[in-house]
Coordinates of C-alpha atoms in Angstrom, one line a residue:
Chain A
M397 CA 0.0 0.0 0.1
S398 CA 1.1 3.6 -0.7
S399 CA 2.3 5.6 2.3
Y400 CA 1.0 8.7 0.4
R401 CA -1.0 10.8 2.9
I402 CA -2.3 14.3 3.0
Q403 CA -1.7 16.1 6.3
G404 CA -5.0 17.5 7.4
A405 CA -5.8 19.5 10.5
T406 CA -7.6 16.4 11.8
G407 CA -4.9 13.9 10.8
E408 CA -3.8 11.9 8.0
W409 CA -6.1 11.3 4.8
E410 CA -5.6 8.6 2.3
V411 CA -6.5 9.5 -1.5
V412 CA -8.4 7.1 -3.6
I413 CA -8.1 7.5 -7.5
G414 CA -9.7 5.8 -10.4
L415 CA -9.1 6.8 -14.0
E416 CA -11.2 6.7 -17.0
V417 CA -8.9 6.9 -20.1
H418 CA -10.1 7.9 -23.6
A419 CA -7.8 6.4 -26.2
Q420 CA -8.2 7.1 -29.7
V421 CA -8.0 3.9 -31.8
V422 CA -5.6 3.8 -34.7
S423 CA -7.7 3.1 -37.9
N424 CA -8.2 4.4 -41.3
A425 CA -11.6 5.1 -41.1
K426 CA -14.1 6.2 -38.3
L427 CA -15.9 3.9 -35.9
F428 CA -19.3 3.8 -38.0
S429 CA -18.6 5.5 -41.2
G430 CA -16.3 5.6 -44.0
A431 CA -14.7 9.0 -43.5
S432 CA -11.0 9.3 -42.7
A433 CA -9.9 9.3 -39.0
A434 CA -6.8 11.0 -39.9
F435 CA -5.6 14.1 -38.2
G436 CA -5.1 17.4 -40.0
A437 CA -7.8 17.6 -42.7
Q438 CA -9.3 20.9 -43.5
P439 CA -12.4 21.7 -41.5
N440 CA -15.4 19.4 -41.8
Q441 CA -13.8 17.5 -44.8
S442 CA -13.4 14.3 -43.0
V443 CA -17.0 14.0 -42.4
S444 CA -19.7 11.8 -43.9
L445 CA -23.5 12.4 -43.8
V446 CA -23.4 9.6 -41.0
D447 CA -21.0 11.7 -38.8
A448 CA -23.0 14.7 -39.4
A449 CA -26.1 12.9 -38.2
M450 CA -28.2 13.6 -41.3
P451 CA -31.6 12.0 -40.9
G452 CA -31.9 8.4 -42.1
M453 CA -28.0 7.7 -42.0
L454 CA -27.2 4.2 -40.4
P455 CA -24.0 3.4 -38.8
V456 CA -22.1 0.3 -39.6
P457 CA -19.3 -0.8 -37.3
N458 CA -15.6 -0.7 -38.5
E459 CA -14.1 -4.1 -38.1
E460 CA -10.6 -2.9 -37.5
C461 CA -11.8 -0.6 -34.3
I462 CA -13.4 -3.7 -33.0
R463 CA -10.2 -5.7 -33.4
Q464 CA -8.0 -3.2 -31.9
A465 CA -10.1 -2.8 -28.8
V466 CA -10.1 -6.7 -28.5
K467 CA -6.4 -6.8 -28.9
T468 CA -6.1 -4.2 -26.2
G469 CA -8.4 -6.1 -23.9
M470 CA -6.3 -9.1 -24.5
A471 CA -3.0 -7.2 -23.5
L472 CA -4.8 -6.3 -20.2
G473 CA -5.3 -9.9 -19.6
A474 CA -9.2 -9.2 -19.8
E475 CA -12.1 -11.2 -20.7
I476 CA -13.2 -10.6 -24.3
N477 CA -17.2 -10.8 -24.3
R478 CA -18.3 -12.4 -27.3
W479 CA -21.6 -10.6 -27.2
S480 CA -21.7 -6.9 -26.6
R481 CA -24.1 -4.1 -27.3
F482 CA -24.1 -0.4 -28.4
D483 CA -26.2 2.0 -26.3
R484 CA -27.0 5.6 -26.8
K485 CA -25.8 8.1 -24.3
N486 CA -28.2 11.1 -24.7
Y487 CA -27.1 14.7 -24.2
F488 CA -27.0 18.0 -26.2
Y489 CA -23.9 19.9 -27.1
A490 CA -22.7 21.7 -30.1
D491 CA -20.1 19.2 -30.7
L492 CA -22.4 16.2 -30.8
P493 CA -24.7 16.5 -33.9
Q494 CA -26.5 13.3 -33.2
G495 CA -27.8 14.5 -29.8
Y496 CA -26.2 11.1 -28.4
Q497 CA -23.0 9.2 -28.5
I498 CA -22.9 5.7 -29.5
S499 CA -21.2 3.9 -26.5
Q500 CA -21.5 0.6 -24.6
L501 CA -22.8 0.9 -21.0
Y502 CA -24.5 -2.3 -20.3
H503 CA -22.5 -4.8 -22.2
P504 CA -19.1 -3.7 -22.9
L505 CA -16.8 -5.3 -25.4
V506 CA -14.2 -6.1 -22.8
G507 CA -14.5 -7.0 -19.1
E508 CA -12.0 -7.0 -16.2
G509 CA -8.4 -7.0 -16.8
T510 CA -5.2 -5.6 -14.8
I511 CA -2.3 -3.4 -15.3
T512 CA 0.8 -3.9 -13.3
I513 CA 2.8 -0.8 -12.3
D514 CA 6.4 -1.2 -11.4
A515 CA 8.1 -0.4 -8.1
D516 CA 9.8 3.2 -8.4
E517 CA 11.4 4.2 -5.2
K518 CA 12.0 7.8 -6.2
A519 CA 8.3 8.2 -6.9
G520 CA 7.3 6.6 -3.6
I521 CA 6.1 3.2 -5.0
A522 CA 7.8 0.8 -2.7
E523 CA 6.7 -2.4 -4.6
A524 CA 5.0 -3.4 -7.9
R525 CA 1.3 -3.2 -7.7
T526 CA -1.6 -4.7 -9.8
I527 CA -4.3 -2.1 -10.7
G528 CA -7.5 -3.5 -11.7
V529 CA -9.2 -2.5 -14.9
E530 CA -13.0 -2.6 -14.7
R531 CA -13.9 -2.6 -18.4
L532 CA -13.0 -1.3 -22.0
H533 CA -15.6 -0.4 -24.4
V534 CA -15.6 1.4 -27.6
E535 CA -17.5 4.7 -28.4
Q536 CA -17.6 7.6 -30.7
D537 CA -15.5 10.9 -30.2
A538 CA -17.4 14.3 -30.5
G539 CA -16.4 17.1 -32.8
K540 CA -14.4 19.9 -31.9
L541 CA -15.4 23.6 -30.7
M542 CA -13.4 26.6 -31.3
H543 CA -14.4 29.6 -29.4
D544 CA -11.6 32.3 -30.3
Q545 CA -12.5 32.7 -33.9
H546 CA -15.5 35.0 -33.9
P547 CA -16.7 37.4 -31.1
T548 CA -20.3 35.9 -30.8
R549 CA -20.0 32.4 -32.4
S550 CA -18.4 29.1 -31.9
Y551 CA -17.0 27.1 -34.7
V552 CA -17.9 23.5 -35.1
D553 CA -15.6 21.1 -37.0
L554 CA -16.8 17.6 -37.2
N555 CA -13.7 16.0 -38.4
R556 CA -13.3 14.1 -35.0
S557 CA -17.0 13.3 -34.9
G558 CA -17.4 9.7 -35.0
V559 CA -13.6 8.7 -34.6
A560 CA -13.3 5.6 -32.5
L561 CA -12.4 5.7 -29.0
M562 CA -11.7 3.1 -26.4
E563 CA -12.7 4.0 -22.8
I564 CA -10.6 2.2 -20.3
V565 CA -12.0 2.3 -16.9
S566 CA -9.8 1.5 -13.8
K567 CA -10.9 0.3 -10.5
P568 CA -10.4 2.9 -7.7
D569 CA -7.2 1.0 -6.9
M570 CA -4.5 4.0 -6.9
R571 CA -3.5 5.7 -3.7
S572 CA -1.2 8.4 -4.7
P573 CA -0.6 10.8 -7.6
S574 CA 2.7 8.9 -8.5
E575 CA 0.7 5.5 -8.7
A576 CA -1.7 7.3 -11.2
G577 CA 1.1 8.6 -13.3
A578 CA 2.6 5.2 -13.3
Y579 CA -0.7 3.7 -14.4
L580 CA -0.9 6.1 -17.3
R581 CA 2.5 5.4 -18.5
K582 CA 2.1 1.7 -18.4
L583 CA -1.2 1.8 -20.2
R584 CA 0.3 4.1 -22.9
S585 CA 3.3 1.7 -23.3
I586 CA 0.8 -1.3 -23.7
L587 CA -1.4 0.7 -26.2
R588 CA 1.6 1.6 -28.2
Y589 CA 3.0 -2.1 -28.2
V590 CA -0.5 -3.2 -29.4
G591 CA -0.6 -0.3 -32.0
S592 CA -4.2 0.3 -31.0
C593 CA -3.4 4.0 -29.9
D594 CA -0.5 6.3 -30.5
G595 CA -0.7 7.4 -26.9
N596 CA 0.0 11.0 -27.8
M597 CA -1.4 13.1 -25.0
E598 CA -0.4 16.5 -26.4
E599 CA -2.4 15.9 -29.6
G600 CA -5.4 14.6 -27.5
S601 CA -5.3 10.9 -28.6
M602 CA -5.2 9.9 -25.0
R603 CA -7.1 12.0 -22.2
A604 CA -8.0 11.0 -18.7
D605 CA -11.1 11.8 -16.5
V606 CA -9.8 11.6 -12.9
N607 CA -12.0 10.2 -10.2
V608 CA -10.8 11.3 -6.6
S609 CA -12.1 10.8 -3.1
V610 CA -10.4 11.0 0.3
R611 CA -11.0 9.0 3.5
K612 CA -9.3 8.4 6.7
P613 CA -7.1 5.3 6.4
G614 CA -9.5 2.3 6.8
D615 CA -12.7 4.2 6.5
P616 CA -15.0 3.3 3.5
F617 CA -14.7 5.2 0.2
G618 CA -15.6 9.0 0.6
T619 CA -17.8 10.8 -2.0
R620 CA -15.7 11.4 -5.4
T621 CA -15.6 14.1 -7.9
E622 CA -14.9 13.6 -11.6
T623 CA -12.4 15.9 -13.2
K624 CA -12.9 15.7 -16.9
N625 CA -10.4 15.7 -19.9
V626 CA -7.1 16.1 -18.2
N627 CA -4.5 15.8 -21.0
S628 CA -1.1 15.2 -19.6
I629 CA 0.3 12.9 -17.1
R630 CA 1.9 15.8 -15.1
F631 CA -1.4 17.4 -15.1
V632 CA -3.3 14.5 -14.0
M633 CA -1.0 14.1 -11.0
A634 CA -1.2 17.8 -10.1
A635 CA -5.2 17.5 -10.5
I636 CA -5.4 14.7 -8.0
E637 CA -3.0 16.6 -5.6
S638 CA -5.0 19.7 -5.8
E639 CA -8.4 18.2 -5.8
A640 CA -7.6 15.8 -2.8
N641 CA -6.4 18.9 -0.7
R642 CA -9.4 20.7 -1.5
Q643 CA -11.7 17.8 -0.5
V644 CA -9.8 17.6 2.8
D645 CA -10.2 21.4 3.3
V646 CA -13.9 21.0 2.7
I647 CA -14.3 18.1 5.0
E648 CA -12.4 19.6 7.8
G649 CA -14.0 22.9 7.4
G650 CA -17.4 21.0 8.2
G651 CA -18.7 20.9 4.5
T652 CA -19.5 17.7 2.5
I653 CA -18.2 16.8 -0.9
V654 CA -20.8 16.9 -3.6
Q655 CA -20.6 14.3 -6.4
E656 CA -19.7 16.6 -9.4
T657 CA -17.9 17.0 -12.6
R658 CA -14.9 19.4 -12.4
L659 CA -12.5 20.9 -14.6
Y660 CA -8.6 21.3 -14.1
D661 CA -7.1 24.6 -14.7
P662 CA -3.5 24.0 -15.2
D663 CA -2.6 27.8 -15.1
R664 CA -3.9 28.1 -11.5
N665 CA -3.3 24.5 -10.8
E666 CA -6.8 24.1 -9.1
T667 CA -10.1 22.2 -10.1
R668 CA -13.4 24.0 -10.5
S669 CA -17.1 22.8 -10.8
M670 CA -18.6 22.6 -14.2
R671 CA -22.0 23.9 -13.5
S672 CA -23.1 23.3 -17.0
K673 CA -22.8 19.5 -16.3
E674 CA -25.5 19.5 -13.6
D675 CA -27.7 17.2 -16.0
A676 CA -24.5 15.2 -17.0
H677 CA -25.6 11.9 -15.1
D678 CA -29.1 12.0 -16.6
Y679 CA -28.0 10.4 -20.1
R680 CA -31.0 8.2 -20.4
Y681 CA -29.1 5.4 -21.9
F682 CA -30.8 2.8 -24.0
P683 CA -29.7 0.2 -26.6
D684 CA -29.0 1.8 -30.0
P685 CA -31.9 0.6 -32.3
D686 CA -29.8 1.1 -35.4
L687 CA -27.3 -1.4 -34.4
L688 CA -27.4 -5.1 -33.7
P689 CA -25.6 -6.6 -30.8
L690 CA -21.9 -7.2 -31.7
E691 CA -21.1 -11.0 -31.9
L692 CA -17.6 -12.1 -32.0
S693 CA -16.7 -15.6 -33.6
E694 CA -14.0 -17.7 -32.0
E695 CA -12.2 -17.4 -35.3
F696 CA -12.1 -13.6 -35.0
V697 CA -10.9 -13.7 -31.3
A698 CA -8.2 -16.3 -32.1
Q699 CA -7.0 -14.2 -35.0
C700 CA -6.9 -11.2 -32.7
R701 CA -4.7 -13.3 -30.1
A702 CA -2.4 -14.7 -32.8
E703 CA -1.8 -10.9 -34.0
L704 CA -0.8 -9.7 -30.3
P705 CA 2.8 -8.9 -30.0
E706 CA 5.1 -9.4 -27.3
L707 CA 4.2 -7.0 -24.5
P708 CA 6.4 -5.0 -22.3
D709 CA 6.3 -7.1 -19.1
A710 CA 7.0 -10.3 -21.0
K711 CA 9.8 -8.6 -23.1
R712 CA 11.2 -7.2 -20.0
A713 CA 11.4 -10.7 -18.3
R714 CA 12.9 -12.2 -21.5
Y715 CA 15.7 -9.3 -21.6
E716 CA 16.6 -10.1 -18.2
G717 CA 16.4 -13.9 -18.5
E718 CA 17.4 -14.8 -22.0
L719 CA 19.6 -12.0 -22.9
G720 CA 21.1 -11.7 -19.2
L721 CA 20.5 -7.8 -19.2
P722 CA 20.8 -5.9 -15.8
A723 CA 17.1 -4.9 -14.5
Y724 CA 17.6 -1.4 -15.0
N725 CA 18.6 -1.9 -18.7
A726 CA 15.8 -4.3 -19.4
A727 CA 13.3 -1.7 -18.1
V728 CA 14.6 1.3 -20.0
L729 CA 14.7 -0.6 -23.3
T730 CA 11.2 -2.2 -23.0
S731 CA 9.4 0.9 -21.6
D732 CA 8.7 2.2 -25.0
V733 CA 7.9 0.0 -28.2
E734 CA 10.1 2.1 -30.4
T735 CA 13.1 1.7 -28.1
A736 CA 12.6 -2.1 -28.0
R737 CA 12.3 -2.3 -31.7
W738 CA 15.5 -0.2 -32.2
F739 CA 17.2 -2.5 -29.9
E740 CA 16.2 -5.7 -31.5
A741 CA 17.1 -4.4 -34.9
L742 CA 20.5 -3.6 -33.4
L743 CA 21.0 -7.2 -31.9
D744 CA 19.9 -8.5 -35.4
A745 CA 22.3 -6.4 -37.1
T746 CA 25.3 -7.9 -35.2
G747 CA 24.5 -11.3 -36.4
K748 CA 25.7 -12.8 -33.2
P749 CA 23.6 -14.6 -30.5
G750 CA 21.6 -11.9 -28.4
A751 CA 23.0 -13.1 -25.1
E752 CA 26.7 -12.6 -26.4
V753 CA 26.3 -9.0 -27.5
A754 CA 23.1 -7.7 -25.6
R755 CA 24.9 -6.2 -22.6
A756 CA 27.3 -4.3 -24.6
A757 CA 24.7 -3.1 -27.1
S758 CA 22.2 -2.2 -24.4
N759 CA 24.8 0.0 -22.6
W760 CA 25.7 1.7 -25.7
L761 CA 22.2 2.4 -26.6
I762 CA 21.2 3.7 -23.2
S763 CA 24.2 5.9 -22.6
D764 CA 25.7 7.0 -25.9
L765 CA 22.6 6.8 -28.4
F766 CA 20.2 8.1 -25.9
G767 CA 22.6 10.8 -24.8
A768 CA 23.1 12.1 -28.3
L769 CA 19.4 11.9 -29.1
N770 CA 18.6 14.1 -26.1
R771 CA 21.1 16.5 -27.2
L772 CA 19.8 16.6 -30.7
G773 CA 16.0 16.5 -29.4
K774 CA 15.1 13.6 -31.4
A775 CA 13.1 10.5 -30.9
I776 CA 14.7 7.0 -31.3
D777 CA 12.9 6.6 -34.6
E778 CA 14.6 9.7 -36.0
S779 CA 17.9 8.6 -35.0
P780 CA 20.6 9.8 -37.5
V781 CA 22.6 6.6 -36.9
S782 CA 20.8 3.4 -38.1
P783 CA 20.8 0.0 -36.0
K784 CA 23.1 -1.5 -38.7
Q785 CA 25.5 1.3 -38.2
G786 CA 25.4 0.8 -34.5
A787 CA 25.9 -2.9 -34.7
E788 CA 29.2 -2.1 -37.1
L789 CA 30.4 0.2 -34.4
L790 CA 30.0 -2.4 -31.7
A791 CA 31.7 -5.0 -33.8
L792 CA 34.7 -2.6 -34.2
V793 CA 34.9 -2.2 -30.4
A794 CA 34.5 -6.0 -29.7
D795 CA 37.3 -6.9 -32.1
G796 CA 39.7 -4.4 -30.6
T797 CA 39.8 -2.0 -33.5
L798 CA 38.4 0.7 -31.5
S799 CA 38.9 1.5 -28.0
G800 CA 36.0 3.0 -25.8
T801 CA 37.4 6.4 -26.2
L802 CA 38.0 6.1 -29.9
A803 CA 34.3 4.6 -30.4
K804 CA 32.9 7.7 -28.6
Q805 CA 34.7 9.9 -31.2
V806 CA 33.7 7.7 -34.3
F807 CA 30.0 7.9 -33.0
E808 CA 30.1 11.6 -32.8
I809 CA 31.3 11.8 -36.5
M810 CA 28.7 9.2 -37.5
L811 CA 26.1 11.5 -35.8
E812 CA 27.4 14.5 -37.8
T813 CA 28.1 12.8 -41.3
G814 CA 25.8 9.8 -41.3
D815 CA 28.9 8.0 -42.6
D816 CA 29.4 4.3 -41.6
P817 CA 31.9 3.5 -38.9
A818 CA 34.4 1.4 -40.8
K819 CA 34.6 4.2 -43.4
I820 CA 35.4 6.8 -40.7
V821 CA 37.9 4.8 -39.0
E822 CA 39.6 4.1 -42.4
E823 CA 39.5 7.7 -43.8
R824 CA 40.6 9.4 -40.4
G825 CA 42.9 6.8 -39.2
L826 CA 41.2 6.5 -35.9
K827 CA 42.3 2.7 -35.6
Q828 CA 43.3 1.5 -32.2
T829 CA 47.0 0.5 -32.4
S830 CA 48.4 -2.5 -30.5
D831 CA 51.8 -2.1 -32.0
T832 CA 54.1 -2.8 -29.0
G833 CA 57.1 -1.1 -30.6
A834 CA 55.3 2.1 -31.2
I835 CA 53.8 2.1 -27.7
E836 CA 57.2 1.1 -26.0
A837 CA 58.7 4.2 -27.9
V838 CA 56.1 6.6 -26.4
I839 CA 56.2 5.0 -22.8
A840 CA 60.0 5.6 -22.8
E841 CA 59.5 9.4 -24.0
V842 CA 56.8 9.7 -21.2
M843 CA 59.1 8.3 -18.6
A844 CA 62.1 10.5 -19.6
A845 CA 60.1 13.7 -19.5
N846 CA 58.7 12.6 -16.1
A847 CA 61.7 11.1 -14.1
D848 CA 60.6 12.5 -10.8
K849 CA 57.2 10.8 -11.0
V850 CA 58.9 7.6 -12.0
A851 CA 61.0 7.8 -9.0
E852 CA 58.1 8.4 -6.8
Y853 CA 56.2 5.4 -8.2
R854 CA 59.0 3.2 -7.7
G855 CA 59.3 4.7 -4.3
G856 CA 55.8 3.2 -3.6
K857 CA 53.3 5.6 -4.7
D858 CA 51.1 3.3 -6.8
K859 CA 48.4 5.7 -7.6
L860 CA 50.8 7.3 -10.2
F861 CA 50.2 4.4 -12.5
G862 CA 47.0 6.1 -13.7
F863 CA 49.0 9.3 -14.5
F864 CA 51.4 7.2 -16.8
V865 CA 48.4 5.5 -18.6
G866 CA 46.8 8.9 -19.2
Q867 CA 50.0 10.5 -20.6
T868 CA 50.8 7.6 -22.9
M869 CA 47.2 7.6 -24.3
K870 CA 47.3 11.3 -24.7
A871 CA 50.6 11.2 -26.5
M872 CA 49.2 8.6 -28.9
G873 CA 45.9 10.5 -29.5
G874 CA 44.0 8.0 -27.8
K875 CA 44.6 5.4 -30.2
A876 CA 46.7 3.0 -28.2
N877 CA 45.0 -0.2 -27.0
P878 CA 44.5 0.6 -23.3
G879 CA 45.1 -3.2 -22.4
V880 CA 48.5 -3.2 -24.1
V881 CA 49.3 0.2 -22.7
N882 CA 48.7 -1.3 -19.1
E883 CA 50.7 -4.3 -19.7
L884 CA 53.7 -2.5 -21.2
L885 CA 53.9 0.2 -18.6
K886 CA 53.9 -2.3 -15.8
K887 CA 56.9 -3.9 -17.5
A888 CA 58.7 -0.6 -18.1
L889 CA 58.0 0.7 -14.5
G890 CA 59.2 -2.4 -13.0
Chain B
M1 CA -44.4 3.8 -12.2
S2 CA -45.9 7.1 -12.8
V3 CA -45.0 10.7 -13.6
D4 CA -46.0 14.0 -12.1
A5 CA -45.8 17.4 -13.6
A6 CA -42.4 18.0 -12.3
T7 CA -41.1 14.9 -14.0
V8 CA -42.6 15.7 -17.4
R9 CA -40.9 19.3 -17.2
K10 CA -37.6 17.5 -16.5
I11 CA -38.1 15.3 -19.3
A12 CA -38.9 18.0 -21.7
S13 CA -36.0 20.0 -20.5
L14 CA -33.7 17.2 -21.0
A15 CA -35.1 16.6 -24.5
R16 CA -34.7 20.5 -25.3
I17 CA -38.6 20.6 -26.0
A18 CA -40.5 23.6 -24.9
V19 CA -43.9 22.9 -23.0
T20 CA -46.5 25.2 -21.9
D21 CA -48.2 24.6 -18.5
G22 CA -51.3 23.5 -20.5
D23 CA -49.0 20.9 -22.4
V24 CA -47.8 19.5 -19.1
E25 CA -51.2 19.1 -17.7
A26 CA -52.3 17.3 -20.6
M27 CA -49.1 15.1 -20.8
V28 CA -49.2 13.9 -17.3
P29 CA -52.2 11.5 -17.8
E30 CA -51.2 10.7 -21.4
L31 CA -47.7 9.5 -20.4
N32 CA -49.1 7.7 -17.3
N33 CA -51.6 5.9 -19.5
I34 CA -48.6 4.7 -21.8
L35 CA -46.6 3.7 -18.9
G36 CA -49.7 1.7 -17.5
W37 CA -49.6 -0.2 -20.8
I38 CA -45.8 -0.9 -20.6
E39 CA -46.3 -2.2 -17.1
Q40 CA -48.7 -4.9 -18.4
L41 CA -45.8 -6.3 -20.2
G42 CA -44.2 -6.9 -16.7
E43 CA -47.0 -9.6 -16.0
V44 CA -45.7 -11.9 -18.7
D45 CA -43.2 -14.4 -17.3
T46 CA -39.9 -13.9 -19.1
D47 CA -37.7 -16.0 -16.9
G48 CA -35.1 -17.8 -19.0
V49 CA -36.1 -15.9 -22.2
A50 CA -33.2 -14.1 -23.8
P51 CA -33.6 -10.4 -24.8
L52 CA -34.7 -10.2 -28.5
A53 CA -32.4 -7.6 -30.4
A54 CA -34.3 -8.0 -33.7
V55 CA -37.4 -9.8 -35.0
I56 CA -35.6 -11.3 -38.0
P57 CA -32.6 -13.5 -37.0
N58 CA -29.7 -11.5 -38.3
H59 CA -26.0 -10.6 -37.3
Q60 CA -24.4 -7.3 -37.3
R61 CA -22.3 -6.8 -40.3
L62 CA -18.8 -5.2 -40.0
R63 CA -17.2 -2.7 -42.3
E64 CA -13.7 -3.0 -43.8
D65 CA -11.2 -0.3 -42.5
V66 CA -11.2 1.6 -45.7
V67 CA -11.9 5.4 -46.4
T68 CA -14.8 5.5 -48.8
D69 CA -16.4 8.8 -47.7
G70 CA -15.9 12.5 -46.7
N71 CA -14.7 15.4 -48.7
I72 CA -18.3 16.5 -49.0
R73 CA -18.1 19.5 -47.0
D74 CA -20.5 21.5 -49.1
K75 CA -23.2 18.8 -48.6
V76 CA -22.5 18.7 -44.9
L77 CA -22.8 22.3 -44.4
A78 CA -25.7 22.9 -46.9
N79 CA -28.5 22.8 -44.3
A80 CA -26.6 24.8 -41.5
P81 CA -28.2 28.0 -40.7
Q82 CA -25.0 29.7 -40.5
A83 CA -21.5 28.4 -41.8
E84 CA -18.3 30.4 -42.0
H85 CA -14.6 29.5 -43.2
G86 CA -15.9 25.6 -43.6
F87 CA -17.2 25.3 -39.9
F88 CA -20.7 25.3 -38.6
A89 CA -21.1 28.6 -36.7
V90 CA -23.2 28.4 -33.6
P91 CA -24.2 30.7 -30.6
K92 CA -21.1 31.0 -28.5
V93 CA -21.1 28.0 -26.1
I94 CA -18.3 28.3 -23.7
E95 CA -17.7 27.4 -20.1

């Protein structure tokens, strides 16, 4: 259990959090029409007469959207309901031309599942925890309103209207803002592995409704509020903290919490009531008469299962077990699907058994490549160096052509020029030398120039050995094989 | 189950239908009559009978994930009381 507590005037309070995540499904067309689901079209161009809710238009579900939701459900270890049904959620708003959203209340496509969040001491999560997922269902997105284009009008763009969303509802199992953040990061990672949602919160393809209540530890659940449409993990964590503190203040001030819909204002870091949503819980759901129940064949379900990729937890266990990677490396490499893909392409390109090269490859990727990408502000799928080039560089280190220092130099040149490492080594003469004659000559020079230090070393000041290694390497432009330098120096210094 | 005048007003307001006091007065008994008939259905024993989704046995057909529609903005906006710059223009609705 989390030790996160809010200190109130009357003692400690525990925070109870549940999240409803809306994840936009990756598909070509919308959930119930043949209009494009892609971003960026001119206003109202990705709109069919179904999406505009013209009279007599009938919805037909998109098989790919159902498949994506089923695969996501499987990735959450959840029950896939062979029989589910669409319901109408009725409300009026300018971004909802139908006057109802087609959703699934009574019989969702996916039942209970779980998400495991990992221990993270820095975030105050002492041990891995399993967070329950209550359900996953598919529903339509609404259109978009713009309020700042005209003094007295709002503009409506229906391009998003009818795009498929998965609503993924957690159980009220989280107990701290950090746990909520970890849950969202893990969910996003799973969605991106499955390929059912791009997880881009900035562009709105993943947003969260945050349910928060507070209680004295051990008491039953308190009354919760729902803060709508929070669009970044950082804001979700901040909204929880500010809303929980507000609730403690209200209760300790003698008030009671009203079950209501609230809005998070990141500029002021506070939540406030959305009075316009007073009727919000009176949605008068009923089965959509335009749609038959959705029945999945065993064949369809089996096909979805066969298409499921290796998921982050399984991949991480395999990296630690089969590849023998340290836990930290395995966690970093598997947290995002693009990183894992790049790493596996790198291992493939070495042409060697994974277990043999994985450790060096993972260290290089995490420190050198990530460092460079950070500096360049690029994501791993935009890396100027390809996995194949990375593998060549690692091979040059493994066979002794390059020392660690030289490899870093070559890598910098690769980043700048995009050239292959072998070509760089050849053209710029950056090859490491193990030529004992040349190294011995330099050692003799270094010793002659530092006769006093030689005497000190021989007098018992062992620490000076590093000084001689440094001087020798420097004199050789970093190109001497460090192993050979060590060996020859020991001999020369006696 | 029965409805009173307040419930009728609430339902009307949720449906965005304007009703006069006279309408409400007439509608209370009318709706209660309908509810009475529906309640009669409750007398039928339906234990063990699966809900019927459609009278004709049929399965929901699914569509292929192909873009086949859209790019008909003029048609989409044709009936709008007001449209500007390719958007529907509606009275300002802001929180």
